[in-house]
Every structure is written in C-alpha cells, then in structure tokens.
XYZ file of C-alpha atoms in Angstrom:
170
model
C 11.688 -4.030 -11.014
C 10.536 -1.472 -13.541
C 8.153 1.008 -11.905
C 5.795 0.663 -14.885
C 5.386 -3.014 -14.000
C 5.009 -2.601 -10.258
C 1.805 -4.646 -10.125
C 3.222 -7.664 -11.994
C 3.738 -10.867 -10.032
C 7.139 -11.133 -8.370
C 9.083 -14.143 -7.095
C 10.856 -11.825 -4.642
C 7.505 -10.831 -3.222
C 6.664 -14.496 -2.664
C 9.955 -14.844 -0.779
C 8.954 -11.828 1.319
C 5.618 -13.487 2.099
C 7.407 -16.684 3.196
C 9.725 -14.639 5.411
C 6.834 -12.706 6.984
C 5.020 -15.944 7.782
C 8.128 -17.116 9.635
C 8.502 -13.779 11.462
C 4.846 -13.608 12.454
C 4.892 -17.140 13.850
C 8.083 -16.444 15.768
C 7.341 -13.017 17.255
C 3.577 -12.897 17.679
C 1.847 -15.281 20.065
C -1.492 -14.609 18.464
C -2.221 -13.384 14.970
C -5.778 -13.204 13.666
C -7.168 -12.499 10.243
C -10.866 -11.740 9.977
C -12.921 -11.725 6.774
C -9.891 -12.122 4.488
C -11.922 -14.371 2.193
C -14.467 -11.591 1.637
C -11.788 -9.454 -0.056
C -12.366 -9.881 -3.781
C -9.073 -10.370 -5.585
C -10.490 -9.663 -9.043
C -11.654 -6.088 -8.506
C -9.952 -2.797 -7.654
C -9.393 -2.414 -3.925
C -7.631 0.120 -1.713
C -6.463 -1.050 1.706
C -6.439 1.826 4.214
C -4.216 0.574 7.045
C -3.942 1.771 10.590
C -0.266 2.694 11.031
C 1.001 1.822 14.507
C 4.078 -0.319 13.868
C 5.842 1.121 10.822
C 6.806 -1.723 8.485
C 4.953 -4.450 10.393
C 1.574 -2.988 9.378
C 2.337 -3.484 5.696
C 3.917 -6.899 6.311
C 0.725 -8.003 8.072
C -1.178 -7.317 4.845
C 1.443 -9.146 2.770
C 1.025 -12.058 5.172
C -2.797 -12.019 5.134
C -3.786 -11.638 1.467
C -3.004 -13.945 -1.432
C -2.317 -11.218 -3.977
C 0.740 -8.965 -3.992
C -0.280 -5.516 -2.686
C 1.395 -2.348 -3.923
C 2.045 0.220 -1.178
C 2.644 3.947 -0.991
C 5.237 5.307 1.447
C 6.654 8.718 2.245
C 9.168 9.864 -0.339
C 12.051 10.659 2.019
C 12.796 6.946 2.487
C 13.535 6.769 -1.265
C 16.443 9.253 -1.139
C 19.080 6.531 -0.929
C 19.224 4.983 -4.450
C 19.945 1.456 -3.166
C 17.110 1.666 -0.675
C 14.806 3.039 -3.414
C 15.534 0.001 -5.610
C 14.769 -2.355 -2.734
C 11.520 -0.528 -1.976
C 10.483 -0.653 -5.643
C 11.340 -4.353 -5.741
C 8.901 -4.880 -2.870
C 6.222 -2.879 -4.695
C 6.449 0.315 -2.686
C 6.025 3.661 -4.464
C 6.919 7.104 -3.071
C 4.238 9.626 -2.173
C 5.324 13.249 -1.799
C 4.268 15.484 1.090
C 4.579 19.245 1.547
C 7.094 18.681 4.335
C 9.300 16.799 1.823
C 9.477 19.954 -0.301
C 6.653 21.811 -2.025
C 8.410 21.430 -5.400
C 8.159 17.639 -5.086
C 4.392 17.534 -4.526
C 3.883 17.878 -8.307
C 5.419 14.408 -8.665
C 2.281 12.997 -7.031
C 0.394 13.392 -10.329
C 2.605 10.654 -11.793
C 2.223 8.553 -8.634
C -1.566 8.905 -8.746
C -1.552 7.788 -12.385
C 0.472 4.716 -11.390
C -1.976 3.976 -8.578
C -4.818 4.175 -11.104
C -2.929 1.682 -13.294
C -2.608 -0.676 -10.324
C -6.342 -0.427 -9.663
C -7.206 -0.617 -13.377
C -5.190 -3.793 -13.911
C -6.756 -5.471 -10.850
C -3.610 -7.552 -10.330
C -2.783 -6.046 -6.942
C -4.578 -4.190 -4.186
C -3.245 -0.762 -3.280
C -2.134 -0.207 0.325
C -1.915 3.221 1.914
C -1.594 4.406 5.502
C -4.010 7.362 5.704
C -2.690 8.481 9.092
C 0.531 9.482 7.330
C 2.751 8.565 10.307
C 3.279 5.925 12.966
C 4.003 6.162 16.660
C 3.759 4.828 20.204
C 0.240 5.933 21.089
C -2.410 3.323 20.347
C -5.029 5.585 18.852
C -6.290 6.672 15.469
C -4.583 9.842 14.282
C -6.068 12.429 11.917
C -6.236 11.053 8.381
C -4.393 12.692 5.493
C -6.137 13.291 2.200
C -4.149 10.989 -0.129
C -6.280 7.873 0.319
C -9.447 9.863 -0.313
C -7.990 11.563 -3.372
C -7.054 8.182 -4.855
C -10.507 6.771 -4.032
C -12.191 9.771 -5.685
C -9.973 9.444 -8.771
C -10.976 5.785 -9.002
C -14.655 6.670 -8.590
C -14.379 9.306 -11.337
C -12.698 6.825 -13.651
C -15.063 3.939 -13.047
C -18.303 5.834 -12.488
C -21.183 3.424 -12.049
C -19.745 0.741 -14.330
C -17.244 -0.669 -11.848
C -16.655 -0.256 -8.148
C -13.417 0.338 -6.329
C -13.585 -0.785 -2.709
C -11.965 1.124 0.133
C -11.211 -1.456 2.814
C -10.165 -0.220 6.282
C -7.644 -2.449 8.079
C -6.431 -2.309 11.666
C-alpha cells in the first residue's frame, strides 16, 4: 500500500477485521463496546487509546468501529523492511521518538502532515497510544505529547469551521 494512500479502503483491512472478530470471540469471554454508535464516521476523529496489551489494543478498535483506522506506532518496529510493508498494509505509520535517534525526530514533520491528510480526508479515524508504551501494570502512565500536538495541529487547521474530536478509549 502506498503511504500516500494510507487512508484508502483496503480489502486486506477487512480481512484483518474478520480475523479479529474470530480472535476476540475465541479468547475473550466478555467483550463490550460502549457508545460506538456515537462516534461520527464523517468527521475528523483521533482515538487516544489506553495501551495495556500491545497489539490487542489497536485490534480492539479495528474490531469495534466500522471505518478503517490509521494508527501510529514507534518507528523501531519499522526497521525490518518486510515488517514495515506489513505494517503499512495494515495502515500503521511510524512515529519517531528521541530514544530512536534525535536525527530521526525530524521525520515526524512528514508523519504529522500525513496524519493531517488522514483527518482532512475523513475516510479513517487516527489511532494513537498517548502513553507511548505498554506493560503489565494496569494503570494509566504519563502521556506523551504526540497526540496533543496532532490535536493542536488539527485545531489550527480547522479553526472554528470544523471540529476534530479527540476520543479517549480504554
């Protein structure tokens, strides 16, 4: 999938959704979705997910919403070229952190522009894990600034003419 078209509809993504429905039914005794119908699919929205279970957090969103969310993930998982293609296919873009190399942080300008395109086109919600990590402890960790920077960029772009929602998910 071309990165410029990351928010276009994808048959592979629909296959992923079918697979996640199977997995969720098989491995989780109880799975609840609350207020999913109140999420407007025709306006820009940023999902800020709690990040306890690594990939399962994002798959829960894929399972719960009808649209095809685009996610941001730490850049080090994109180092392997084959893995990077798979991640791009599933609409996951790299986000660069200081700990991944200060010289790489400049690449975030391009990533932020792509996130604005996703929000502008309103085809897909944007998913980001503002805790910036996952782990064993069931608690909210300090939030990193990326989700807020993207929300502020969206607010600057839209002003009062259009709203971009920031939707917390747990």
